[in-house]
Amino acid sequence: MTMAFRKHNYDLGNFERCEEHGCPLVQVAQNVEPKCLLEWVVEQAAERAVVDILPPSENPEDYPYPSLVLEGGMVLPVVKALDTGTGKAAEVNLSLTGWQVSEVAYVVSEGPGGHMEYVTVEMTDGRHAPILAGLNLDTLIYLLEDAQFRSIEP
């Protein structure tokens, strides 16, 4: 759980769910239409290129992973990345600058670690095998809430 969820005492189980994708719906006020997390990430990230990387926070209580910064300013908080060509972990660093988000998906898995939910993005550069990045769901929900608040605040 990220600092954002701890700070606001969120519980992922309390969010309404999108009927189409099964992912959280975010609604910050009665006069704001609920927004599907996956659809929002697609709107913000699809076909956009990586322009920068934010390093992990030095305070592990905040967010101990790097983030991708896309054209237009969207920040994608990466938990882990996989080089689909080798099947090995991929480093999230400035070498990904210029790579483009080609696909966004919402994934739910059940395994030895329990129930997991996350958003993934596939990134391509046209020369190498795609990189698949698992994103932090808590932080994405927090960013969507922030965007909704900004749409209604004066």
mmCIF file of C-alpha atoms in Angstrom:
data_model
loop_
_atom_site.group_PDB
_atom_site.id
_atom_site.type_symbol
_atom_site.label_atom_id
_atom_site.label_comp_id
_atom_site.label_asym_id
_atom_site.label_seq_id
_atom_site.Cartn_x
_atom_site.Cartn_y
_atom_site.Cartn_z
ATOM 1 C CA MET A 1 0.000 0.000 0.000
ATOM 2 C CA THR A 2 1.382 3.377 -0.934
ATOM 3 C CA MET A 3 1.637 6.511 1.117
ATOM 4 C CA ALA A 4 -1.391 7.876 -0.749
ATOM 5 C CA PHE A 5 -3.622 5.020 0.420
ATOM 6 C CA ARG A 6 -2.276 5.081 3.991
ATOM 7 C CA LYS A 7 -2.686 8.857 4.226
ATOM 8 C CA HIS A 8 -6.343 8.747 3.193
ATOM 9 C CA ASN A 9 -7.146 5.379 4.802
ATOM 10 C CA TYR A 10 -8.328 3.907 1.487
ATOM 11 C CA ASP A 11 -9.436 0.329 1.064
ATOM 12 C CA LEU A 12 -9.404 -1.028 -2.488
ATOM 13 C CA GLY A 13 -12.432 -3.172 -1.657
ATOM 14 C CA ASN A 14 -14.551 -0.059 -1.021
ATOM 15 C CA PHE A 15 -14.408 1.198 -4.603
ATOM 16 C CA GLU A 16 -17.296 0.561 -6.969
ATOM 17 C CA ARG A 17 -16.241 -1.517 -9.971
ATOM 18 C CA CYS A 18 -16.484 -0.917 -13.698
ATOM 19 C CA GLU A 19 -18.926 -3.399 -15.200
ATOM 20 C CA GLU A 20 -16.871 -3.737 -18.383
ATOM 21 C CA HIS A 21 -13.330 -4.049 -16.970
ATOM 22 C CA GLY A 22 -13.768 -4.967 -13.295
ATOM 23 C CA CYS A 23 -11.393 -2.194 -12.241
ATOM 24 C CA PRO A 24 -12.141 0.544 -9.694
ATOM 25 C CA LEU A 25 -14.479 3.390 -10.543
ATOM 26 C CA VAL A 26 -13.410 6.674 -9.037
ATOM 27 C CA GLN A 27 -15.897 9.375 -8.061
ATOM 28 C CA VAL A 28 -14.900 12.257 -5.778
ATOM 29 C CA ALA A 29 -18.279 14.023 -5.523
ATOM 30 C CA GLN A 30 -21.939 13.440 -6.373
ATOM 31 C CA ASN A 31 -21.798 15.966 -9.223
ATOM 32 C CA VAL A 32 -18.764 14.225 -10.803
ATOM 33 C CA GLU A 33 -19.394 11.271 -13.073
ATOM 34 C CA PRO A 34 -17.611 8.074 -11.954
ATOM 35 C CA LYS A 35 -14.542 7.341 -14.066
ATOM 36 C CA CYS A 36 -13.226 3.893 -14.972
ATOM 37 C CA LEU A 37 -9.574 3.717 -13.935
ATOM 38 C CA LEU A 38 -8.556 1.726 -17.024
ATOM 39 C CA GLU A 39 -10.318 4.075 -19.452
ATOM 40 C CA TRP A 40 -8.666 7.076 -17.766
ATOM 41 C CA VAL A 41 -5.186 5.527 -18.013
ATOM 42 C CA VAL A 42 -5.826 4.710 -21.694
ATOM 43 C CA GLU A 43 -6.876 8.348 -22.331
ATOM 44 C CA GLN A 44 -3.778 9.666 -20.565
ATOM 45 C CA ALA A 45 -1.154 7.175 -21.725
ATOM 46 C CA ALA A 46 -1.994 5.328 -24.961
ATOM 47 C CA GLU A 47 0.301 6.151 -27.871
ATOM 48 C CA ARG A 48 2.320 8.603 -25.739
ATOM 49 C CA ALA A 49 6.089 8.464 -25.529
ATOM 50 C CA VAL A 50 8.229 8.306 -22.411
ATOM 51 C CA VAL A 51 10.007 11.662 -21.989
ATOM 52 C CA ASP A 52 11.595 11.220 -18.559
ATOM 53 C CA ILE A 53 11.969 8.916 -15.566
ATOM 54 C CA LEU A 54 11.324 9.887 -11.952
ATOM 55 C CA PRO A 55 13.641 8.015 -9.607
ATOM 56 C CA PRO A 56 12.255 6.175 -6.586
ATOM 57 C CA SER A 57 11.651 8.259 -3.489
ATOM 58 C CA GLU A 58 14.553 8.228 -1.070
ATOM 59 C CA ASN A 59 11.956 7.680 1.660
ATOM 60 C CA PRO A 60 10.687 4.078 1.301
ATOM 61 C CA GLU A 61 7.532 5.122 3.179
ATOM 62 C CA ASP A 62 6.555 7.201 0.129
ATOM 63 C CA TYR A 63 7.063 5.326 -3.139
ATOM 64 C CA PRO A 64 10.151 3.119 -3.496
ATOM 65 C CA TYR A 65 9.870 2.592 -7.278
ATOM 66 C CA PRO A 66 10.621 4.653 -10.408
ATOM 67 C CA SER A 67 7.925 6.298 -12.531
ATOM 68 C CA LEU A 68 7.630 6.945 -16.250
ATOM 69 C CA VAL A 69 6.800 10.492 -17.338
ATOM 70 C CA LEU A 70 4.900 10.616 -20.629
ATOM 71 C CA GLU A 71 4.290 13.329 -23.193
ATOM 72 C CA GLY A 72 1.613 15.576 -21.745
ATOM 73 C CA GLY A 73 2.813 15.004 -18.185
ATOM 74 C CA MET A 74 1.124 11.741 -17.187
ATOM 75 C CA VAL A 75 3.140 9.874 -14.568
ATOM 76 C CA LEU A 76 3.023 6.071 -14.558
ATOM 77 C CA PRO A 77 4.211 4.561 -11.247
ATOM 78 C CA VAL A 78 6.057 1.343 -12.137
ATOM 79 C CA VAL A 79 6.281 -1.524 -9.646
ATOM 80 C CA LYS A 80 8.152 -3.884 -11.952
ATOM 81 C CA ALA A 81 8.995 -4.200 -15.623
ATOM 82 C CA LEU A 82 9.642 -7.210 -17.841
ATOM 83 C CA ASP A 83 11.608 -7.444 -21.069
ATOM 84 C CA THR A 84 9.291 -9.674 -23.109
ATOM 85 C CA GLY A 85 12.165 -10.743 -25.371
ATOM 86 C CA THR A 86 14.287 -12.237 -22.611
ATOM 87 C CA GLY A 87 11.673 -12.824 -19.919
ATOM 88 C CA LYS A 88 13.925 -11.031 -17.455
ATOM 89 C CA ALA A 89 13.358 -7.917 -15.384
ATOM 90 C CA ALA A 90 13.820 -4.670 -17.282
ATOM 91 C CA GLU A 91 15.376 -1.606 -15.718
ATOM 92 C CA VAL A 92 13.218 1.488 -15.636
ATOM 93 C CA ASN A 93 15.726 4.172 -16.526
ATOM 94 C CA LEU A 94 16.400 6.860 -19.118
ATOM 95 C CA SER A 95 17.067 4.213 -21.778
ATOM 96 C CA LEU A 96 13.254 3.989 -22.099
ATOM 97 C CA THR A 97 13.026 7.617 -23.240
ATOM 98 C CA GLY A 98 11.259 7.637 -26.595
ATOM 99 C CA TRP A 99 9.526 4.302 -26.064
ATOM 100 C CA GLN A 100 5.788 4.567 -26.691
ATOM 101 C CA VAL A 101 2.880 3.082 -24.731
ATOM 102 C CA SER A 102 1.259 0.701 -27.202
ATOM 103 C CA GLU A 103 -1.202 -1.144 -24.981
ATOM 104 C CA VAL A 104 -2.902 -0.723 -21.587
ATOM 105 C CA ALA A 105 -4.635 -3.533 -19.668
ATOM 106 C CA TYR A 106 -6.234 -4.228 -16.304
ATOM 107 C CA VAL A 107 -5.103 -7.503 -14.742
ATOM 108 C CA VAL A 108 -6.454 -9.502 -11.814
ATOM 109 C CA SER A 109 -4.562 -12.559 -10.653
ATOM 110 C CA GLU A 110 -4.895 -15.138 -7.923
ATOM 111 C CA GLY A 111 -1.775 -16.888 -6.824
ATOM 112 C CA PRO A 112 0.379 -17.914 -3.892
ATOM 113 C CA GLY A 113 0.729 -14.239 -2.946
ATOM 114 C CA GLY A 114 -3.044 -13.811 -2.869
ATOM 115 C CA HIS A 115 -5.348 -11.557 -4.854
ATOM 116 C CA MET A 116 -3.509 -8.979 -6.981
ATOM 117 C CA GLU A 117 -4.885 -6.189 -9.150
ATOM 118 C CA TYR A 118 -2.861 -3.881 -11.342
ATOM 119 C CA VAL A 119 -2.726 -1.929 -14.571
ATOM 120 C CA THR A 120 -0.081 -2.883 -17.114
ATOM 121 C CA VAL A 121 1.335 -0.940 -20.021
ATOM 122 C CA GLU A 122 3.240 -2.372 -22.942
ATOM 123 C CA MET A 123 5.907 -0.097 -24.381
ATOM 124 C CA THR A 124 7.609 -0.407 -27.744
ATOM 125 C CA ASP A 125 10.398 1.353 -29.565
ATOM 126 C CA GLY A 126 10.211 -0.495 -32.906
ATOM 127 C CA ARG A 127 13.682 -2.037 -32.505
ATOM 128 C CA HIS A 128 13.501 -4.189 -29.377
ATOM 129 C CA ALA A 129 11.033 -6.620 -27.831
ATOM 130 C CA PRO A 130 8.297 -4.785 -25.915
ATOM 131 C CA ILE A 131 8.659 -3.936 -22.245
ATOM 132 C CA LEU A 132 5.687 -4.815 -20.039
ATOM 133 C CA ALA A 133 5.388 -2.588 -16.961
ATOM 134 C CA GLY A 134 3.157 -3.336 -13.979
ATOM 135 C CA LEU A 135 1.837 -0.102 -12.485
ATOM 136 C CA ASN A 136 0.949 0.716 -8.900
ATOM 137 C CA LEU A 137 -2.847 0.665 -8.649
ATOM 138 C CA ASP A 138 -3.024 2.697 -5.428
ATOM 139 C CA THR A 139 -1.075 5.579 -6.916
ATOM 140 C CA LEU A 140 -3.075 5.536 -10.161
ATOM 141 C CA ILE A 141 -6.326 5.786 -8.182
ATOM 142 C CA TYR A 142 -4.859 8.678 -6.207
ATOM 143 C CA LEU A 143 -3.828 10.453 -9.442
ATOM 144 C CA LEU A 144 -7.302 9.967 -10.951
ATOM 145 C CA GLU A 145 -8.918 11.358 -7.809
ATOM 146 C CA ASP A 146 -6.596 14.356 -7.992
ATOM 147 C CA ALA A 147 -7.564 14.927 -11.643
ATOM 148 C CA GLN A 148 -11.260 14.770 -10.729
ATOM 149 C CA PHE A 149 -10.802 17.237 -7.862
ATOM 150 C CA ARG A 150 -8.953 19.614 -10.170
ATOM 151 C CA SER A 151 -11.847 19.467 -12.663
ATOM 152 C CA ILE A 152 -14.315 20.805 -10.072
ATOM 153 C CA GLU A 153 -12.185 23.102 -7.947
ATOM 154 C CA PRO A 154 -12.151 26.803 -8.816
#
